[in-house]
mmCIF file of C-alpha atoms in Angstrom:
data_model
loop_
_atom_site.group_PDB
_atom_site.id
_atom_site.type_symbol
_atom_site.label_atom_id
_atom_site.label_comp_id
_atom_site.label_asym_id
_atom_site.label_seq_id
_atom_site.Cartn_x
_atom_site.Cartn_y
_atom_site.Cartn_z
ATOM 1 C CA UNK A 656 42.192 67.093 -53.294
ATOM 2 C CA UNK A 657 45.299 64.899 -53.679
ATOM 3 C CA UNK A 658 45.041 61.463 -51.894
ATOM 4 C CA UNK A 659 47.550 58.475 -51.228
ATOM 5 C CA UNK A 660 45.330 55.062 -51.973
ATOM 6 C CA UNK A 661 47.278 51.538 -50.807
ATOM 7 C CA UNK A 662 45.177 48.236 -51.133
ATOM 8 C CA UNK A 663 46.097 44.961 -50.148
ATOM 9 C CA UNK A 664 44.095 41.632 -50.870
ATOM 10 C CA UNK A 665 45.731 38.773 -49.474
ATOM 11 C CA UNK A 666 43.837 34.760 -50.478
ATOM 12 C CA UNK A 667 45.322 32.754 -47.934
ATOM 13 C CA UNK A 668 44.658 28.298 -49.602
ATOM 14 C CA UNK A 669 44.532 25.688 -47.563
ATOM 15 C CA UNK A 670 45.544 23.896 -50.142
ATOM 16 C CA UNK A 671 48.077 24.944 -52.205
ATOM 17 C CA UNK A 672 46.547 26.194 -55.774
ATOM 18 C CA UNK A 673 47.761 25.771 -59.420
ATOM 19 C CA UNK A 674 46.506 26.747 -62.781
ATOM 20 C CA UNK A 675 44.916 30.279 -61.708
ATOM 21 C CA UNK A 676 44.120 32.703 -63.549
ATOM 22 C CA UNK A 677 42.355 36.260 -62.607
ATOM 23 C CA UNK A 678 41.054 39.748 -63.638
ATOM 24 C CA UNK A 679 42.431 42.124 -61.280
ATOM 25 C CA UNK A 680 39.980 45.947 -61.510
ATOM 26 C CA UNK A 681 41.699 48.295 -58.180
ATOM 27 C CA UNK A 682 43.503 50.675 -60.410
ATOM 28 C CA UNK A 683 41.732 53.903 -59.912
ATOM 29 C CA UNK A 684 40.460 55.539 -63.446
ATOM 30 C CA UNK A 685 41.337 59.538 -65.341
ATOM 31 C CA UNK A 686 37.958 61.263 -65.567
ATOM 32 C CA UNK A 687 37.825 64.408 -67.425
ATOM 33 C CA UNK A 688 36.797 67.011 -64.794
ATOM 34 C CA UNK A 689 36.557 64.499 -61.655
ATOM 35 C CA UNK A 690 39.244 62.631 -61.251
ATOM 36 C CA UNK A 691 43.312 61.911 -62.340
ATOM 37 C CA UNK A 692 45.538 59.278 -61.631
ATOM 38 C CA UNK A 693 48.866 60.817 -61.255
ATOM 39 C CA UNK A 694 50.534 57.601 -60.923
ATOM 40 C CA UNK A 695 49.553 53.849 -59.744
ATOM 41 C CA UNK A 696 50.866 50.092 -59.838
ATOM 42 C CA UNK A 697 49.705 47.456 -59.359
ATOM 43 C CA UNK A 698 52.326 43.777 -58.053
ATOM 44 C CA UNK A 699 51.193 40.402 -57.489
ATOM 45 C CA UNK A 700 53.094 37.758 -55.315
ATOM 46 C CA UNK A 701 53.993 35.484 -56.296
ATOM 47 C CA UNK A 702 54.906 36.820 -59.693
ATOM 48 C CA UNK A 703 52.717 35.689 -62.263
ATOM 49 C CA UNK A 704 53.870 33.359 -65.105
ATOM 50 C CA UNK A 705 51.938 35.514 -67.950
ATOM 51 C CA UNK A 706 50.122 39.360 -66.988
ATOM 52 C CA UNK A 707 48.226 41.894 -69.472
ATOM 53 C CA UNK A 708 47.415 45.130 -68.436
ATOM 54 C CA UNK A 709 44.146 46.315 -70.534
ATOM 55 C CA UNK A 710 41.001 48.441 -71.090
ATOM 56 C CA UNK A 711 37.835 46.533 -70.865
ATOM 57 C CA UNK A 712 34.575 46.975 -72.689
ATOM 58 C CA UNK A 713 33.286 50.104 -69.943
ATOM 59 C CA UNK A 714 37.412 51.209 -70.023
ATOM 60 C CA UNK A 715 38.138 50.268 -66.581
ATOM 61 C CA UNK A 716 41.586 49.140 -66.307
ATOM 62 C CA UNK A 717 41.984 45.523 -65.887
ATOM 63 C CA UNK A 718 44.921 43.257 -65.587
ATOM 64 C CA UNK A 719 45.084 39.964 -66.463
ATOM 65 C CA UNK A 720 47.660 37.573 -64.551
ATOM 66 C CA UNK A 721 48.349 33.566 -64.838
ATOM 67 C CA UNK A 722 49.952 31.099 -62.700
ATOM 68 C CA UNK A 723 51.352 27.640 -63.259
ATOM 69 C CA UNK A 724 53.398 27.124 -60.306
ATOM 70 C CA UNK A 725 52.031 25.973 -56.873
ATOM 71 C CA UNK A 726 51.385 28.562 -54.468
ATOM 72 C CA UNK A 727 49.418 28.936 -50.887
ATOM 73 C CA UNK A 728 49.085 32.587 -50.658
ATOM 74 C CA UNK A 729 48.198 34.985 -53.620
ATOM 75 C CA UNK A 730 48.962 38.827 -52.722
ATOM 76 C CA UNK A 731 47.342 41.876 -55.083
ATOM 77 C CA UNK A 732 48.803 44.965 -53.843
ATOM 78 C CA UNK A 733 47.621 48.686 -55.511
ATOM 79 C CA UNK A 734 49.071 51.998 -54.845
ATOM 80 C CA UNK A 735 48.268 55.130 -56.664
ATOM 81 C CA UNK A 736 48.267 58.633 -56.265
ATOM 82 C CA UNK A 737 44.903 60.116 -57.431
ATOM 83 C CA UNK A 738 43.773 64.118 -57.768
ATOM 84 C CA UNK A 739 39.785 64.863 -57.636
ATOM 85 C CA UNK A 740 38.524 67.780 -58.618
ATOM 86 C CA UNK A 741 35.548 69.050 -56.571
ATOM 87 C CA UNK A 742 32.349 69.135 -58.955
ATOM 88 C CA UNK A 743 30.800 72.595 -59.580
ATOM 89 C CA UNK A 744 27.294 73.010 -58.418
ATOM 90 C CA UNK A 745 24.565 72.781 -61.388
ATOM 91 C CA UNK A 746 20.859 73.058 -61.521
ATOM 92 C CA UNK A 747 18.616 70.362 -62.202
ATOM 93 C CA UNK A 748 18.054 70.284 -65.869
ATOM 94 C CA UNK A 749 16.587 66.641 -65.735
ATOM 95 C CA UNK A 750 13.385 66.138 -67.421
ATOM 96 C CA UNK A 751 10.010 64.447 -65.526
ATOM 97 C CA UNK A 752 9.548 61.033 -66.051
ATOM 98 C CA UNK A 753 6.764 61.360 -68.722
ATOM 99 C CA UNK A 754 9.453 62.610 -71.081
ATOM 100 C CA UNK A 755 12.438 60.599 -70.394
ATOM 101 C CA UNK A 756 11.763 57.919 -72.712
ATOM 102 C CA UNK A 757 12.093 60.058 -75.589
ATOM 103 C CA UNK A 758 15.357 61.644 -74.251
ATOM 104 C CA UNK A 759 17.176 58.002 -74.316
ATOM 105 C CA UNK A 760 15.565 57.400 -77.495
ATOM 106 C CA UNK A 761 17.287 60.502 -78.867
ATOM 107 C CA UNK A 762 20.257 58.395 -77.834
ATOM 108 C CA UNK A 763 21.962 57.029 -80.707
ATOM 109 C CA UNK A 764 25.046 55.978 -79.458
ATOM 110 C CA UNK A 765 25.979 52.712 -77.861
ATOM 111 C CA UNK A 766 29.800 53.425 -76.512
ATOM 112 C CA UNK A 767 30.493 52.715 -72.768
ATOM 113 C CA UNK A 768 28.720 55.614 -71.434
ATOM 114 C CA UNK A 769 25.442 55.420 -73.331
ATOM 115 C CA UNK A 770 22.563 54.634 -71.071
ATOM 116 C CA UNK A 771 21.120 52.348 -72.826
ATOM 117 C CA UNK A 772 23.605 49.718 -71.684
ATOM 118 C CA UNK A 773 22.306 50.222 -68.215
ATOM 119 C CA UNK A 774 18.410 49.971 -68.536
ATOM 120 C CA UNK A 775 17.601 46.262 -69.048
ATOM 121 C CA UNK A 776 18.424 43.153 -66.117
ATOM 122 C CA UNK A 777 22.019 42.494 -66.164
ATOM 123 C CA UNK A 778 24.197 39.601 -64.897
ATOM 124 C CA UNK A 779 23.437 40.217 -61.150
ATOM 125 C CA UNK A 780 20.228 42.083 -61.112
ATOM 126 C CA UNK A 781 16.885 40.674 -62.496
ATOM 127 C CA UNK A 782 13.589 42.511 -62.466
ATOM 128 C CA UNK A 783 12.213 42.122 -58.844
ATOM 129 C CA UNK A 784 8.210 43.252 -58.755
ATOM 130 C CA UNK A 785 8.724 44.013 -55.100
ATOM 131 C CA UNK A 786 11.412 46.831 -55.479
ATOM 132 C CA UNK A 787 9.778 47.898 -58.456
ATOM 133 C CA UNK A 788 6.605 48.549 -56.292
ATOM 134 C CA UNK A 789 8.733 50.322 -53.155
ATOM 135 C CA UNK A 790 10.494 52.607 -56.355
ATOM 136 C CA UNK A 791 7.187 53.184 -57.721
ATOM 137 C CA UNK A 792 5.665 54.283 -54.059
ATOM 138 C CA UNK A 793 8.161 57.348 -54.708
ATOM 139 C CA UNK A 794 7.534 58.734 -57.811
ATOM 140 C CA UNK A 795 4.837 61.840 -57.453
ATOM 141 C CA UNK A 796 3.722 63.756 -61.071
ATOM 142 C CA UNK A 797 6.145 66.061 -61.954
ATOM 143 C CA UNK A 798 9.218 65.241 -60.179
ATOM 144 C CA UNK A 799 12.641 65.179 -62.682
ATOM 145 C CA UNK A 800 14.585 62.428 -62.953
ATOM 146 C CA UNK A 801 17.096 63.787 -60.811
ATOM 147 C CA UNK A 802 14.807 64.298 -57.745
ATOM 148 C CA UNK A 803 13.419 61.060 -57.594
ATOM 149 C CA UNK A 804 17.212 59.683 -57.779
ATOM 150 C CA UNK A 805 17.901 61.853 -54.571
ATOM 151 C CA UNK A 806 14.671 60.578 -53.061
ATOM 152 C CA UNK A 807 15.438 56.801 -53.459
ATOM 153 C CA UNK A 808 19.254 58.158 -52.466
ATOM 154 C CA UNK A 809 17.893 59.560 -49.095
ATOM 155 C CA UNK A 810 14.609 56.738 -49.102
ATOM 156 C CA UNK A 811 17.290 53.821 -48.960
ATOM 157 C CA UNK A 812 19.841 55.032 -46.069
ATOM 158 C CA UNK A 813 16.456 55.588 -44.417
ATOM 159 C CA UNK A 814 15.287 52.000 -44.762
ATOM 160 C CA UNK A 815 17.845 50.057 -44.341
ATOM 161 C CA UNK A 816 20.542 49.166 -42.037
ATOM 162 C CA UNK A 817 24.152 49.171 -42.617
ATOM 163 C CA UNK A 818 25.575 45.744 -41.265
ATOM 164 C CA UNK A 819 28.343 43.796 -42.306
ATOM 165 C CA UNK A 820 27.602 40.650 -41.192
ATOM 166 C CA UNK A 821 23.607 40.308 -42.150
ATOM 167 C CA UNK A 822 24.819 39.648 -46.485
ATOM 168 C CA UNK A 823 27.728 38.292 -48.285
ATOM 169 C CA UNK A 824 29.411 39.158 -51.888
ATOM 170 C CA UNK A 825 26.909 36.799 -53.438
ATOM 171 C CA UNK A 826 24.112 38.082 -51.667
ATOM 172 C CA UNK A 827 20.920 39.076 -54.073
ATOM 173 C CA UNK A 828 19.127 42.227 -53.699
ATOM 174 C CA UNK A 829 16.584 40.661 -53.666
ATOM 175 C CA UNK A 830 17.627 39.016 -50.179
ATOM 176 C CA UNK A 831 19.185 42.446 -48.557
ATOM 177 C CA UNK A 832 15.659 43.795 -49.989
ATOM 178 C CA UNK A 833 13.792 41.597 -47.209
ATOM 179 C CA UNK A 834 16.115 41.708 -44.784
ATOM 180 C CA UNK A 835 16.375 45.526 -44.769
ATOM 181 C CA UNK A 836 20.076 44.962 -43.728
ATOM 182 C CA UNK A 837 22.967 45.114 -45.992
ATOM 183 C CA UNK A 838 26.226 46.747 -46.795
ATOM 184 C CA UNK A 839 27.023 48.910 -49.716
ATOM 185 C CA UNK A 840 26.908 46.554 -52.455
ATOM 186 C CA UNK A 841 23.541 45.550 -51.134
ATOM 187 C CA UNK A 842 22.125 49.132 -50.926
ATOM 188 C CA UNK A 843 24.034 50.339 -54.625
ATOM 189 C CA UNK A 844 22.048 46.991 -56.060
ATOM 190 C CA UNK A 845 18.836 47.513 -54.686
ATOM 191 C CA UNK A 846 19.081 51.238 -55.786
ATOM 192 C CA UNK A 847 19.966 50.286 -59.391
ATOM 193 C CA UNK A 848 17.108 47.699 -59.693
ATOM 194 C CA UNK A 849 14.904 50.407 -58.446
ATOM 195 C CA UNK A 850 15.505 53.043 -61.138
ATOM 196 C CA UNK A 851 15.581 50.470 -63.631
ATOM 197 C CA UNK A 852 12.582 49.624 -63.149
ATOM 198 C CA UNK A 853 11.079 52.973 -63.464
ATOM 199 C CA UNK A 854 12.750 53.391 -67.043
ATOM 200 C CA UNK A 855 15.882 55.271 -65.480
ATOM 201 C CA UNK A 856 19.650 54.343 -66.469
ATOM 202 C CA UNK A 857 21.545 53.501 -63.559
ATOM 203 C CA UNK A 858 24.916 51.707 -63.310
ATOM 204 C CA UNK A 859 27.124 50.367 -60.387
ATOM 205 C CA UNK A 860 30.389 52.389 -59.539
ATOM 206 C CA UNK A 861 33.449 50.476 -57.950
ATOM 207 C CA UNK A 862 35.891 52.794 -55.589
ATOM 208 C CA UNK A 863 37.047 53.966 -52.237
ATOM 209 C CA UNK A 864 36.523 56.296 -49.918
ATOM 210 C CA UNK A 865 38.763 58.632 -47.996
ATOM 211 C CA UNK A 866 39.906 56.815 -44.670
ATOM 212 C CA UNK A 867 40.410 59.697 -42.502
ATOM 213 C CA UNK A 868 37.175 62.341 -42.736
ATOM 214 C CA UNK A 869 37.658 66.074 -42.406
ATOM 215 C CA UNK A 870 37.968 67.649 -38.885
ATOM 216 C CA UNK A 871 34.659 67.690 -37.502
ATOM 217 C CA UNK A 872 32.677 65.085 -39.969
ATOM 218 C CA UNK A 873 31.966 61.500 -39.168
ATOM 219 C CA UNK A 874 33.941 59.062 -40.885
ATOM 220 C CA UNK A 875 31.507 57.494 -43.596
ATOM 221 C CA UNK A 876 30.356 53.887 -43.599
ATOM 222 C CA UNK A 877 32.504 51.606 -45.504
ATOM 223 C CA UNK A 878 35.672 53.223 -46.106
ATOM 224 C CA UNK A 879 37.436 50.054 -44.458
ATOM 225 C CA UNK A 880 36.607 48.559 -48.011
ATOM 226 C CA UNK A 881 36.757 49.176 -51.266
ATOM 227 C CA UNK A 882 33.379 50.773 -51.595
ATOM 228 C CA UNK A 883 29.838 50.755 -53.786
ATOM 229 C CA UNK A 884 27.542 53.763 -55.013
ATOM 230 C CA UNK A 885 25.526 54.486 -57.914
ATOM 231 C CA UNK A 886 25.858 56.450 -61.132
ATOM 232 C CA UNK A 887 22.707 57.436 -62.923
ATOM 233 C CA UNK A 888 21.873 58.998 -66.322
ATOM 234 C CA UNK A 889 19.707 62.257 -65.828
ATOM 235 C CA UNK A 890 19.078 63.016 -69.327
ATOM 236 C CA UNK A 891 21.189 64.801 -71.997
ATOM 237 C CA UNK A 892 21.921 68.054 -70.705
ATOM 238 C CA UNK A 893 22.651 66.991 -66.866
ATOM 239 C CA UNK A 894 24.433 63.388 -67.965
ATOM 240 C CA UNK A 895 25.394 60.623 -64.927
ATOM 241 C CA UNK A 896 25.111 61.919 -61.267
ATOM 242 C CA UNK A 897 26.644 59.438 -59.295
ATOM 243 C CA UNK A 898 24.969 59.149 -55.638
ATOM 244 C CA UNK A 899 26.084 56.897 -52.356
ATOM 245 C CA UNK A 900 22.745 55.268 -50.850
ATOM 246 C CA UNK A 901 25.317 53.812 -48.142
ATOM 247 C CA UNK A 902 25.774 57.765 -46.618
ATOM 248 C CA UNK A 903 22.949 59.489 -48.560
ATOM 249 C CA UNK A 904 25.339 62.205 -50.348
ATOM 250 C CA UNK A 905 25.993 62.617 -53.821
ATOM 251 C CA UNK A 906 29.600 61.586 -54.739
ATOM 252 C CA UNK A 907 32.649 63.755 -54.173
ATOM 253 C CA UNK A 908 35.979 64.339 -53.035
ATOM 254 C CA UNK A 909 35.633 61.774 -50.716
ATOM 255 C CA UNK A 910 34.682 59.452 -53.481
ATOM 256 C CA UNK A 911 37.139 57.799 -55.907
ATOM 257 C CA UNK A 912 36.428 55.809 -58.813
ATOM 258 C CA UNK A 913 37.689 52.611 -59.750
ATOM 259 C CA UNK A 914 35.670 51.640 -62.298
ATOM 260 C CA UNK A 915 32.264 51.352 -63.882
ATOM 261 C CA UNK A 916 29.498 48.479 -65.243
ATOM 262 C CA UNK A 917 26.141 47.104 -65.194
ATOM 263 C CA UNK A 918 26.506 45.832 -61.426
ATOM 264 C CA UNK A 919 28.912 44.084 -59.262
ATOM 265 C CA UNK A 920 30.188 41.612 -61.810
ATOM 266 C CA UNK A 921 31.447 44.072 -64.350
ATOM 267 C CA UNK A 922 33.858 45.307 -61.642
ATOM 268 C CA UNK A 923 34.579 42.559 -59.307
ATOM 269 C CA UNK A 924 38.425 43.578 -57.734
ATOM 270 C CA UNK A 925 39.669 39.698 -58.419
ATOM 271 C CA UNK A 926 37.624 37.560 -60.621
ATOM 272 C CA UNK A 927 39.021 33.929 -61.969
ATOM 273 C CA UNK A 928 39.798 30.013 -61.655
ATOM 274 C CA UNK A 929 42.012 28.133 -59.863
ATOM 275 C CA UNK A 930 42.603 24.062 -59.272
ATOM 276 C CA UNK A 931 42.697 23.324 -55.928
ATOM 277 C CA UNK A 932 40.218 21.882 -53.204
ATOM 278 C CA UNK A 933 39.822 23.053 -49.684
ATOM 279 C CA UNK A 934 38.868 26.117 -48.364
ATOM 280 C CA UNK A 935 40.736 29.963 -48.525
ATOM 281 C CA UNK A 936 40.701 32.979 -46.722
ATOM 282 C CA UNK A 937 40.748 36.341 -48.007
ATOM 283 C CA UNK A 938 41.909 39.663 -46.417
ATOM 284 C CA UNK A 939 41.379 43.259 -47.308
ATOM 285 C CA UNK A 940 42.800 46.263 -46.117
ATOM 286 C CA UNK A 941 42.463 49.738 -47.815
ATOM 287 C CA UNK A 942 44.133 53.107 -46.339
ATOM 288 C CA UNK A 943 43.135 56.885 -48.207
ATOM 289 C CA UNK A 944 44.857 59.411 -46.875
ATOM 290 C CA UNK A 945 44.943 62.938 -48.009
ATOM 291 C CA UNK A 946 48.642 64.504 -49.114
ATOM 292 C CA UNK A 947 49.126 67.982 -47.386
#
């Protein structure tokens, strides 16, 4: 599947701003056997003073931009051209969760992928006893890794309620947790928490989804966006599944990924300071459409 990807964020000051300086993460990523960008860019207006395009530590593209000069209005504007591959089916080869621990201990390595990176609390998501006791309510003797993934997958589109309005960016799990109410950052969060804290590697995936769905399918919640879901390490011969709690179906070719980290904070589109006081606005709009 070949798709056309355009996103536009648009921070509209008040005030006019000075001195900023951001991380821009929207380029879509080349995954062996999922996913290729066949080309992208991505402009700033005003143009920036200083910009470095880069890997960071998970190898999500990043680019790094500065201003010095006064501006009211700060433009980031992506477009790329992405292939996915659609994945081939596989059994579940994911052990129970009795012998999982000493499948990540086997684990030696600590590059981007390793799991290890993505068992502990991270910047965004501390232990919380009461998710740990709704993933715990789940977990029957016997079931594989993989199954109780799908469960809390299925468990959490069940649960809770997709609303815009009821969180915001720096809303805590914890919060969307009691409220029951959330969007996909919410559910992806609460999910990762979850599986954390039964011992299982999960990790928070940045993308989009496609904007127009195939003849006769709904259109899937938040593909207005860019878009949340959750990758998680099933053990050495079945590696990271990645799963949307948002529409309760594994990822596919309606899924594309921008980038990858511990939770929201590692992949943040626009991240940075500015000097300026007042208040700002800021506007998204994303369009996916497939290329005949």
């Amino acid at each position: 599947m070949l798709y056309d990807i355009s996103l536009k964020i648009t921070y509209s000051y008040e005030i006019p701003v000075s001195g900023g300086r951001h991380i821009v993460r929207v380029l879509p990523l080349s995954l062996p056997s999922r996913q290729r960008l066949v080309a992208g860019t991505v402009t700033c207006t005003p143009v920036p003073e200083e910009r470095t395009d880069m890997l960071d530590f998970f190898q999500n593209p990043s680019t790094s931009i500065l201003f010095r000069k006064l501006h009211d209005e700060l433009v980031i504007h992506m477009k790329a051209r992405v292939q996915l591959d659609a994945a081939m089916p596989t059994a579940d080869f994911s052990p129970d969760l009795a012998a999982f621990p000493a499948e990540i201990g086997a684990v030696w390595s600590l590059d981007p992928g390793s799991p290890h990176h993505f068992l502990a609390p991270s910047p965004r998501l501390a232990e919380d006893p009461t998710i740990a006791a709704y993933a715990r309510g789940m977990v029957k003797p016997g079931m594989t890794v993989r199954e109780i993934a799908g469960l809390m997958c299925e468990r959490i589109y069940k649960d809770f309620t997709y609303d815009p309005k009821a969180t915001s960016v720096d809303s805590t799990p914890i919060e969307a947790f009691r409220l029951k109410k959330g969007v996909c950052q919410d559910f992806a969060h609460i999910m990762i928490v979850a599986l954390r804290a039964l011992g299982i590697p999960a990790g928070y995936v940045s993308g989009f989804l496609r904007t127009l769905p195939p003849p006769g399918k709904e259109r899937l919640e938040g593909a207005d966006a860019m878009h949340a879901w959750v990758r998680v390490w099933c053990g050495k011969m079945l590696g990271w599944v990645e799963l949307d709690p948002t529409n309760n179906v594994p990822a596919g070719t309606d899924h594309i990924v921008v980038g990858h980290g511990r939770d929201y904070s590692d992949v943040a589109p626009v991240i940075g300071v500015l000097k300026s006081y007042g208040s700002h606005k800021t506007d998204q709009a994303v369009d996916v459409v497939p290329v005949s």
